[in-house]
Tab-separated table of N, CA and C in Angstrom:
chain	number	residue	atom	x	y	z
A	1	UNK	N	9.752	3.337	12.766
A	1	UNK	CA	10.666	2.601	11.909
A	1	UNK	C	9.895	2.116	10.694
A	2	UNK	N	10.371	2.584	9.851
A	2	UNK	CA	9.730	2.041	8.287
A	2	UNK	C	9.988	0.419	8.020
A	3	UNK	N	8.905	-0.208	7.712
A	3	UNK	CA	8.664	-1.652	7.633
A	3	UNK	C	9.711	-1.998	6.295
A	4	UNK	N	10.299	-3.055	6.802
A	4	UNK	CA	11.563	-3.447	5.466
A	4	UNK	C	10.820	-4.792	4.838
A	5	UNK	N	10.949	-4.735	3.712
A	5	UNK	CA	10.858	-6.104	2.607
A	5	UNK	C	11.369	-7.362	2.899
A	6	UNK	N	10.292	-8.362	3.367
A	6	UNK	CA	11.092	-9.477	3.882
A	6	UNK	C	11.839	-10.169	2.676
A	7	UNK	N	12.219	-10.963	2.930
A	7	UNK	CA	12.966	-11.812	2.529
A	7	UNK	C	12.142	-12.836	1.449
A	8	UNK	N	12.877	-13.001	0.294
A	8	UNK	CA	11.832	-14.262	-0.436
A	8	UNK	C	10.892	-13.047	-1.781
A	9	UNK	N	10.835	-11.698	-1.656
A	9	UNK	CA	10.343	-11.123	-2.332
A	9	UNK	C	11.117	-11.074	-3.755
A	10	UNK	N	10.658	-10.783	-4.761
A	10	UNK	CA	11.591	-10.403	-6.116
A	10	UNK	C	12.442	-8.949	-5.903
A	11	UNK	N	12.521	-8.292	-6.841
A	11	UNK	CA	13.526	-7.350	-6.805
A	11	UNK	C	12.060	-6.474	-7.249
A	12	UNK	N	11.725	-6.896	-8.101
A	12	UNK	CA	10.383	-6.064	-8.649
A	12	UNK	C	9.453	-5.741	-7.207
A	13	UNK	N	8.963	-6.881	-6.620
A	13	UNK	CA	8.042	-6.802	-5.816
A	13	UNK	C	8.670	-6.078	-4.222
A	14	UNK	N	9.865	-6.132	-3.984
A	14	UNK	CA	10.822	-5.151	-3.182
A	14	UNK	C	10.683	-3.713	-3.877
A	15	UNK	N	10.948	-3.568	-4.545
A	15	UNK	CA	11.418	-2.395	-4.959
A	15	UNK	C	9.422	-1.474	-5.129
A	16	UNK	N	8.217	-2.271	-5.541
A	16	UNK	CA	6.842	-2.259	-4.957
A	16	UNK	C	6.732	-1.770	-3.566
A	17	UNK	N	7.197	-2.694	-3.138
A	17	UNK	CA	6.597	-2.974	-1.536
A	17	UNK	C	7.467	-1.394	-0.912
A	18	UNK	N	8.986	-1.147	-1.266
A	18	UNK	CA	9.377	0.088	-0.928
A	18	UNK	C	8.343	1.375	-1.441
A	19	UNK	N	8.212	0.968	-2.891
A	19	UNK	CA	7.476	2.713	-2.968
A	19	UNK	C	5.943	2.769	-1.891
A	20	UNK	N	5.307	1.733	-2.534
A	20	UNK	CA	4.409	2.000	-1.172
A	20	UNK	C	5.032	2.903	0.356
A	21	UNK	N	6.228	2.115	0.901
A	21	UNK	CA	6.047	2.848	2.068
A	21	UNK	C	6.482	3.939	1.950
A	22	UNK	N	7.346	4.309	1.324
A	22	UNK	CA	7.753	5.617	0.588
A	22	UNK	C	6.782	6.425	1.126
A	23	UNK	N	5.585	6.238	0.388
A	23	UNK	CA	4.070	6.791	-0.457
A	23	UNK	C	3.436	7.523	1.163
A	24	UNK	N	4.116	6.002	1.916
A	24	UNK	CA	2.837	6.088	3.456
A	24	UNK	C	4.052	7.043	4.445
A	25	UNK	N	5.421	6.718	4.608
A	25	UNK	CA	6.022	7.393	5.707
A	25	UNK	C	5.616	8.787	6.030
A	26	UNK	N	5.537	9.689	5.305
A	26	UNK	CA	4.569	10.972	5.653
A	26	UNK	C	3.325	10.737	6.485
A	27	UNK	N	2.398	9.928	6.388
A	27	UNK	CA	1.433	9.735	7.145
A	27	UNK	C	1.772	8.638	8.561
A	28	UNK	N	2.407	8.467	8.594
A	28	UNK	CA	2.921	7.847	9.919
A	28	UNK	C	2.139	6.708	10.348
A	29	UNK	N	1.545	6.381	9.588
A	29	UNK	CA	0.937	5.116	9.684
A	29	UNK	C	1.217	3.598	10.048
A	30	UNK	N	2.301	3.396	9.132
A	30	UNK	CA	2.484	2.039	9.286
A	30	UNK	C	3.334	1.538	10.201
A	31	UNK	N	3.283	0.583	10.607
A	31	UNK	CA	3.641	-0.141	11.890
A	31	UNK	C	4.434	-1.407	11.201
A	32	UNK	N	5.396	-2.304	12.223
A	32	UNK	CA	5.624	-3.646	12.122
A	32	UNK	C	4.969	-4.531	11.456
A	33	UNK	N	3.528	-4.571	11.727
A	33	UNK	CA	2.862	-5.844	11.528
A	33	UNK	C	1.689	-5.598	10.121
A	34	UNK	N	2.409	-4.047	9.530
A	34	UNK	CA	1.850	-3.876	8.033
A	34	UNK	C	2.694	-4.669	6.919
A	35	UNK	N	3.591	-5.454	7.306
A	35	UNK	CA	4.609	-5.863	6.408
A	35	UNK	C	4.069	-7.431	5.695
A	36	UNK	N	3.177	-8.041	6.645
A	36	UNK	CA	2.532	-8.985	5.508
A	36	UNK	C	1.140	-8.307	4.282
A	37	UNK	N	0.356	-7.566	4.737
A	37	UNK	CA	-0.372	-6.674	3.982
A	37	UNK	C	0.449	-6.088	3.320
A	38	UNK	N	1.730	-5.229	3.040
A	38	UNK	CA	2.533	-4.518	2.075
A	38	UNK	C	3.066	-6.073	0.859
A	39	UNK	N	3.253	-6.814	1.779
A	39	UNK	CA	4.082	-7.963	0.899
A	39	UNK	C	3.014	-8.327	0.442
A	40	UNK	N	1.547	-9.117	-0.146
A	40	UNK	CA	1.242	-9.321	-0.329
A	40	UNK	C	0.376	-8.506	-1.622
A	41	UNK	N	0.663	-7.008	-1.181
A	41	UNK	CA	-0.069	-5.917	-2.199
A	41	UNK	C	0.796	-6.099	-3.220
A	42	UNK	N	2.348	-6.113	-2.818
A	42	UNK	CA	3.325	-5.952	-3.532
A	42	UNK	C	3.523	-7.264	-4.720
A	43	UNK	N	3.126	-8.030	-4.001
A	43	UNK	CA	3.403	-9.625	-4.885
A	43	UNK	C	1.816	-9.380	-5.789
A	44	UNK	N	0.789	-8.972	-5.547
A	44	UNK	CA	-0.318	-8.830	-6.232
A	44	UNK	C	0.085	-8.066	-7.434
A	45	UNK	N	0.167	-7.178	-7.088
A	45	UNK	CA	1.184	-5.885	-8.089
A	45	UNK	C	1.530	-5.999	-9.112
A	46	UNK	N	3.050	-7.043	-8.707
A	46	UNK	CA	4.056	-7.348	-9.686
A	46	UNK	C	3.227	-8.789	-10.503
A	47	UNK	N	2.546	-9.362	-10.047
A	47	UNK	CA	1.857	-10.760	-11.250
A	47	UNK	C	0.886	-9.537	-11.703
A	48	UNK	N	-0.192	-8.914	-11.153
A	48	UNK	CA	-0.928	-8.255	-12.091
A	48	UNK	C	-0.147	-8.139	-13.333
A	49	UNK	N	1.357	-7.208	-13.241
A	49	UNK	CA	2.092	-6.500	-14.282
A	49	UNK	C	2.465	-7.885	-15.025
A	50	UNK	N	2.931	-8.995	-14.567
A	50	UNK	CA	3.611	-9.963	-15.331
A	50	UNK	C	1.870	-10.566	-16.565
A	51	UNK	N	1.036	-10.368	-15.509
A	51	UNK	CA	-0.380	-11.399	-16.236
A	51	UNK	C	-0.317	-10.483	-17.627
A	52	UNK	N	-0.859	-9.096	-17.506
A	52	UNK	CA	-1.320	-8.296	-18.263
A	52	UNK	C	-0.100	-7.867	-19.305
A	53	UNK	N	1.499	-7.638	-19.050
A	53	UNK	CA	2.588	-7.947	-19.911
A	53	UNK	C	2.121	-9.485	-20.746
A	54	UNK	N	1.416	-10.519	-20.379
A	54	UNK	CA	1.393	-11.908	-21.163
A	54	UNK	C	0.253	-11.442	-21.951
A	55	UNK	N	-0.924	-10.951	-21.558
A	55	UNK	CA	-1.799	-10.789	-22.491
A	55	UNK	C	-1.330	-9.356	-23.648
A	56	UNK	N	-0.596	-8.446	-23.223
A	56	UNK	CA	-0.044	-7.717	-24.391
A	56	UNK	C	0.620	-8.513	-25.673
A	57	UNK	N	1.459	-9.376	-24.891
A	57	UNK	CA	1.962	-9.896	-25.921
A	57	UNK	C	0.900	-10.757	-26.816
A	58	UNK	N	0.121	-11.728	-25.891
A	58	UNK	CA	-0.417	-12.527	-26.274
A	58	UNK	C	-2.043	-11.976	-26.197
A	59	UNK	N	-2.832	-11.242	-27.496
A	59	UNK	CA	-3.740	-11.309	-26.881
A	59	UNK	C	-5.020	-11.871	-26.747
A	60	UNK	N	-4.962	-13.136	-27.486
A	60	UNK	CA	-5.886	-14.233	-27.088
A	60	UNK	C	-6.000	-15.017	-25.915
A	61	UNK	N	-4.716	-14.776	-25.120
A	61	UNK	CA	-5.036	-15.126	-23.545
A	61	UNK	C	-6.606	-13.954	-22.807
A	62	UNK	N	-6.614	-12.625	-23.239
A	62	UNK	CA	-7.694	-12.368	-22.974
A	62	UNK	C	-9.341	-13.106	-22.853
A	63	UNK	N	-8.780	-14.627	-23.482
A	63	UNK	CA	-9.990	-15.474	-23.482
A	63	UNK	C	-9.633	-16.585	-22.772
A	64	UNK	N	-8.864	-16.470	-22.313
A	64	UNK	CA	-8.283	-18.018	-21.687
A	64	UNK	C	-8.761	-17.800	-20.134
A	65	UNK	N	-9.587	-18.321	-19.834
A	65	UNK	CA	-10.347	-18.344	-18.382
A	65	UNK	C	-9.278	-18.756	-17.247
A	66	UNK	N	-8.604	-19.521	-17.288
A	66	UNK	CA	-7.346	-19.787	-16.307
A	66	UNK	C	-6.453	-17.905	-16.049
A	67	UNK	N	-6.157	-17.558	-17.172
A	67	UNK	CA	-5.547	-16.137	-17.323
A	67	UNK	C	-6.638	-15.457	-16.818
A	68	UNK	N	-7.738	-15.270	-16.660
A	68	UNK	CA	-8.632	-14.360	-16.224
A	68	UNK	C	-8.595	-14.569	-15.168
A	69	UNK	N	-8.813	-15.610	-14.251
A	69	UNK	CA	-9.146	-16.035	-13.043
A	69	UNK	C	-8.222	-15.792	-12.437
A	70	UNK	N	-7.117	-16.036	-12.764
A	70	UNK	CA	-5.385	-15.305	-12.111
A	70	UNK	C	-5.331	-14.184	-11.811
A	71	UNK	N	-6.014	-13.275	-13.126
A	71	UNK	CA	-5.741	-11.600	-12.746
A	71	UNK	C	-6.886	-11.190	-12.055
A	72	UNK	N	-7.756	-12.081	-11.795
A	72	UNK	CA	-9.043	-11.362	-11.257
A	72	UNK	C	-8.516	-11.878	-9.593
A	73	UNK	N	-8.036	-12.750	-9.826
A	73	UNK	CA	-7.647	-12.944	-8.144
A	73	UNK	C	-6.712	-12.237	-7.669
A	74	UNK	N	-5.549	-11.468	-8.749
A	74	UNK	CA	-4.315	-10.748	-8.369
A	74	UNK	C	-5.182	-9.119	-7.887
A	75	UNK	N	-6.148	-9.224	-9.034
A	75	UNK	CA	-6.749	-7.872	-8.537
A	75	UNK	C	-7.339	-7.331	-7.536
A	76	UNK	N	-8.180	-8.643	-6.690
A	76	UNK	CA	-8.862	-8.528	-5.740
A	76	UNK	C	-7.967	-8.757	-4.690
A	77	UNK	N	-6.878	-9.064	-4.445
A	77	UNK	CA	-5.586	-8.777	-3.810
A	77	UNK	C	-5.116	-7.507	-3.844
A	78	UNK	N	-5.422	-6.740	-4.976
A	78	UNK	CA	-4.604	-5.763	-5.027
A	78	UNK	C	-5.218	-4.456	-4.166
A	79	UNK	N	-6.524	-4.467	-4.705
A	79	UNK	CA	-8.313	-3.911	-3.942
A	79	UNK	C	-8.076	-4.241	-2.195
A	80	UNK	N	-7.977	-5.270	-1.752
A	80	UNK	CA	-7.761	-5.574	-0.586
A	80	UNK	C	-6.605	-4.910	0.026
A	81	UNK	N	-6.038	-5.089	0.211
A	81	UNK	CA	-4.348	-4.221	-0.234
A	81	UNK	C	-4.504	-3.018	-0.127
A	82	UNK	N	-4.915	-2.267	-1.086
A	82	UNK	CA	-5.295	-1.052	-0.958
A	82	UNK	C	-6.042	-0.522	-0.059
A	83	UNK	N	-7.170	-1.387	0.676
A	83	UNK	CA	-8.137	-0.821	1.166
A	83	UNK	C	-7.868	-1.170	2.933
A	84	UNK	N	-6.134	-2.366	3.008
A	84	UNK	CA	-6.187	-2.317	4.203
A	84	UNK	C	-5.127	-1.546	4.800
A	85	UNK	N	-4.179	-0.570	3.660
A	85	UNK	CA	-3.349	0.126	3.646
A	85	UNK	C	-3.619	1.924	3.845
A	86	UNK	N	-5.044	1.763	3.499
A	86	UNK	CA	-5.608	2.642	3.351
A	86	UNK	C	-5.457	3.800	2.274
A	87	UNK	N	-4.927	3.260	0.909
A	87	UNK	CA	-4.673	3.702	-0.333
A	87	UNK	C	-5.791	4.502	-0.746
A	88	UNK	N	-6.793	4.190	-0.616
A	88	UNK	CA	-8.174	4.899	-0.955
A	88	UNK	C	-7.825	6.800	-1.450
A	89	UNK	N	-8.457	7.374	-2.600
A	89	UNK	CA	-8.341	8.554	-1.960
A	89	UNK	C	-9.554	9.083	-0.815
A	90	UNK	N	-10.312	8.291	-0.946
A	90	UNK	CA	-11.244	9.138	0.525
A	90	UNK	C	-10.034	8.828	2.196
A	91	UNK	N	-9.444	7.701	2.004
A	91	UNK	CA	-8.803	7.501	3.122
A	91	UNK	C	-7.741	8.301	2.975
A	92	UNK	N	-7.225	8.779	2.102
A	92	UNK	CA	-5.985	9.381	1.975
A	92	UNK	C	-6.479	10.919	2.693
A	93	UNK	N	-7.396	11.328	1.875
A	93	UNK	CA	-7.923	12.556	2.320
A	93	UNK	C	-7.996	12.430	3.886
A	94	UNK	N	-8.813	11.431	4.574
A	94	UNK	CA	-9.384	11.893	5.985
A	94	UNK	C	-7.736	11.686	6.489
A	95	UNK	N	-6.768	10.641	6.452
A	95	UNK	CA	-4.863	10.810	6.660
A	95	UNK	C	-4.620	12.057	6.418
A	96	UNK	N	-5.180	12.722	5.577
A	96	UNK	CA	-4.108	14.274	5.583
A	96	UNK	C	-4.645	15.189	6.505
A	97	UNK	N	-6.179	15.114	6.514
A	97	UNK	CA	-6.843	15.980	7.737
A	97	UNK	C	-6.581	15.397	9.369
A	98	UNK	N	-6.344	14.136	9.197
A	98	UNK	CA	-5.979	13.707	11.038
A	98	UNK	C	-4.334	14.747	11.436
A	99	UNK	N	-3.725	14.650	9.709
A	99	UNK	CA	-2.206	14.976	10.274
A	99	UNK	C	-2.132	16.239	10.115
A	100	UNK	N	-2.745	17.132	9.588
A	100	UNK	CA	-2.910	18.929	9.577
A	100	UNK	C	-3.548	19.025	10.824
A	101	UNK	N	-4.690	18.137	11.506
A	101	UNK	CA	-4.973	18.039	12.642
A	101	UNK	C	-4.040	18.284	13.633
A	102	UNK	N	-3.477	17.332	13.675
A	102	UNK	CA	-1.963	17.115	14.286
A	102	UNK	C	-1.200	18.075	14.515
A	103	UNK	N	-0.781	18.846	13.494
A	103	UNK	CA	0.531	19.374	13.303
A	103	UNK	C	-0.325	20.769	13.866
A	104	UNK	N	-1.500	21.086	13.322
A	104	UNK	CA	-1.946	22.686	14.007
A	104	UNK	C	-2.069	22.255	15.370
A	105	UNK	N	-2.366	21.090	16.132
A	105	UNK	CA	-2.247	21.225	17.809
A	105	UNK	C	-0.940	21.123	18.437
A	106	UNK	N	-0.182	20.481	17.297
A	106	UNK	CA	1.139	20.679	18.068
A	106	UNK	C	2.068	22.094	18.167
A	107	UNK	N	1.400	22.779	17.160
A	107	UNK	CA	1.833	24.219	16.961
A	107	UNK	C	0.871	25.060	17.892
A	108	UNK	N	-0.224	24.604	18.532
A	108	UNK	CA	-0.926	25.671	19.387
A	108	UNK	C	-0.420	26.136	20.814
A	109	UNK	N	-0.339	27.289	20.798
A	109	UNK	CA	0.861	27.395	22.257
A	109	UNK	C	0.203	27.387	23.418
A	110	UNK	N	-1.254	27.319	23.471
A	110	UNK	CA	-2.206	27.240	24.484
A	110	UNK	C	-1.698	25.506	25.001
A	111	UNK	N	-1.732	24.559	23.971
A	111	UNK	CA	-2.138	23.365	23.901
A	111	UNK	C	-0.468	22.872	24.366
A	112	UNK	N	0.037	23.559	24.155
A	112	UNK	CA	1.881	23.061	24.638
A	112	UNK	C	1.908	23.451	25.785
A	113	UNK	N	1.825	24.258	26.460
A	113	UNK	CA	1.471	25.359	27.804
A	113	UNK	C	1.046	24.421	28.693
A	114	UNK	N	-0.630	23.772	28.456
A	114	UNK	CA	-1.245	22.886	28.854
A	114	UNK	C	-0.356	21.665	29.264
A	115	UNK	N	0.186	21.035	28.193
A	115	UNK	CA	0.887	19.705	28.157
A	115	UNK	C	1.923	19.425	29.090
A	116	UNK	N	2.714	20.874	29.257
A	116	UNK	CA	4.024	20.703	30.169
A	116	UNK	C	3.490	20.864	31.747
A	117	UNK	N	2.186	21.171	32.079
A	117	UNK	CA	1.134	21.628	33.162
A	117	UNK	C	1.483	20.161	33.316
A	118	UNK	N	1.434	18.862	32.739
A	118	UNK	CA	1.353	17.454	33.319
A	118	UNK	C	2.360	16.978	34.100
């Protein structure tokens, strides 16, 4: 069951938190209890976009240390996030080899043969 967007999120940070799982349901990964790690990537996300939309407009906030310290904390949220979602491309890569893994043993007729032997 694909993890749903709790409650209390924006529309922005929902509509985040969906493509992520989008991104992951092919890899079969995520579980129930990925939904505070998704919400939290997702809320990182959407202020990154709101911080860095303020410094476009504005861009002498690029010096304003309060504005830095915000996006440097949204970022290292975002890094975290990524890395407990397993966004990585090295992690992505070894996810596609567990699931070609997968899918060639479930297609091996030796290995099905075997299975129904239980």
């Amino acid at each position: 069951v694909k993890p749903q967007p709790p409650e209390g999120l924006t529309d922005g940070q929902r509509e985040i938190f969906n493509f992520i799982v989008d991104g992951l349901a092919a890899s079969d990964i995520l579980g129930s209890l990925d939904v505070f790690v998704l919400e939290s990537t997702a809320v990182a996300i959407d202020r990154l976009r709101a911080i860095n939309s303020m410094i476009d407009a504005k861009p002498e906030l690029m010096l304003n240390t309060a504005t830095q310290n915000s996006r440097a904390k949204y970022q290292s949220d975002l890094w975290r996030g990524c890395n407990e979602l397993c966004l990585s491309p090295q992690a992505r890569a070894k996810i596609g080899g567990m699931a070609a893994q997968k899918q060639k043993e479930s297609m091996d007729p030796l290995l099905e043969a075997l299975k129904d032997d239980d």
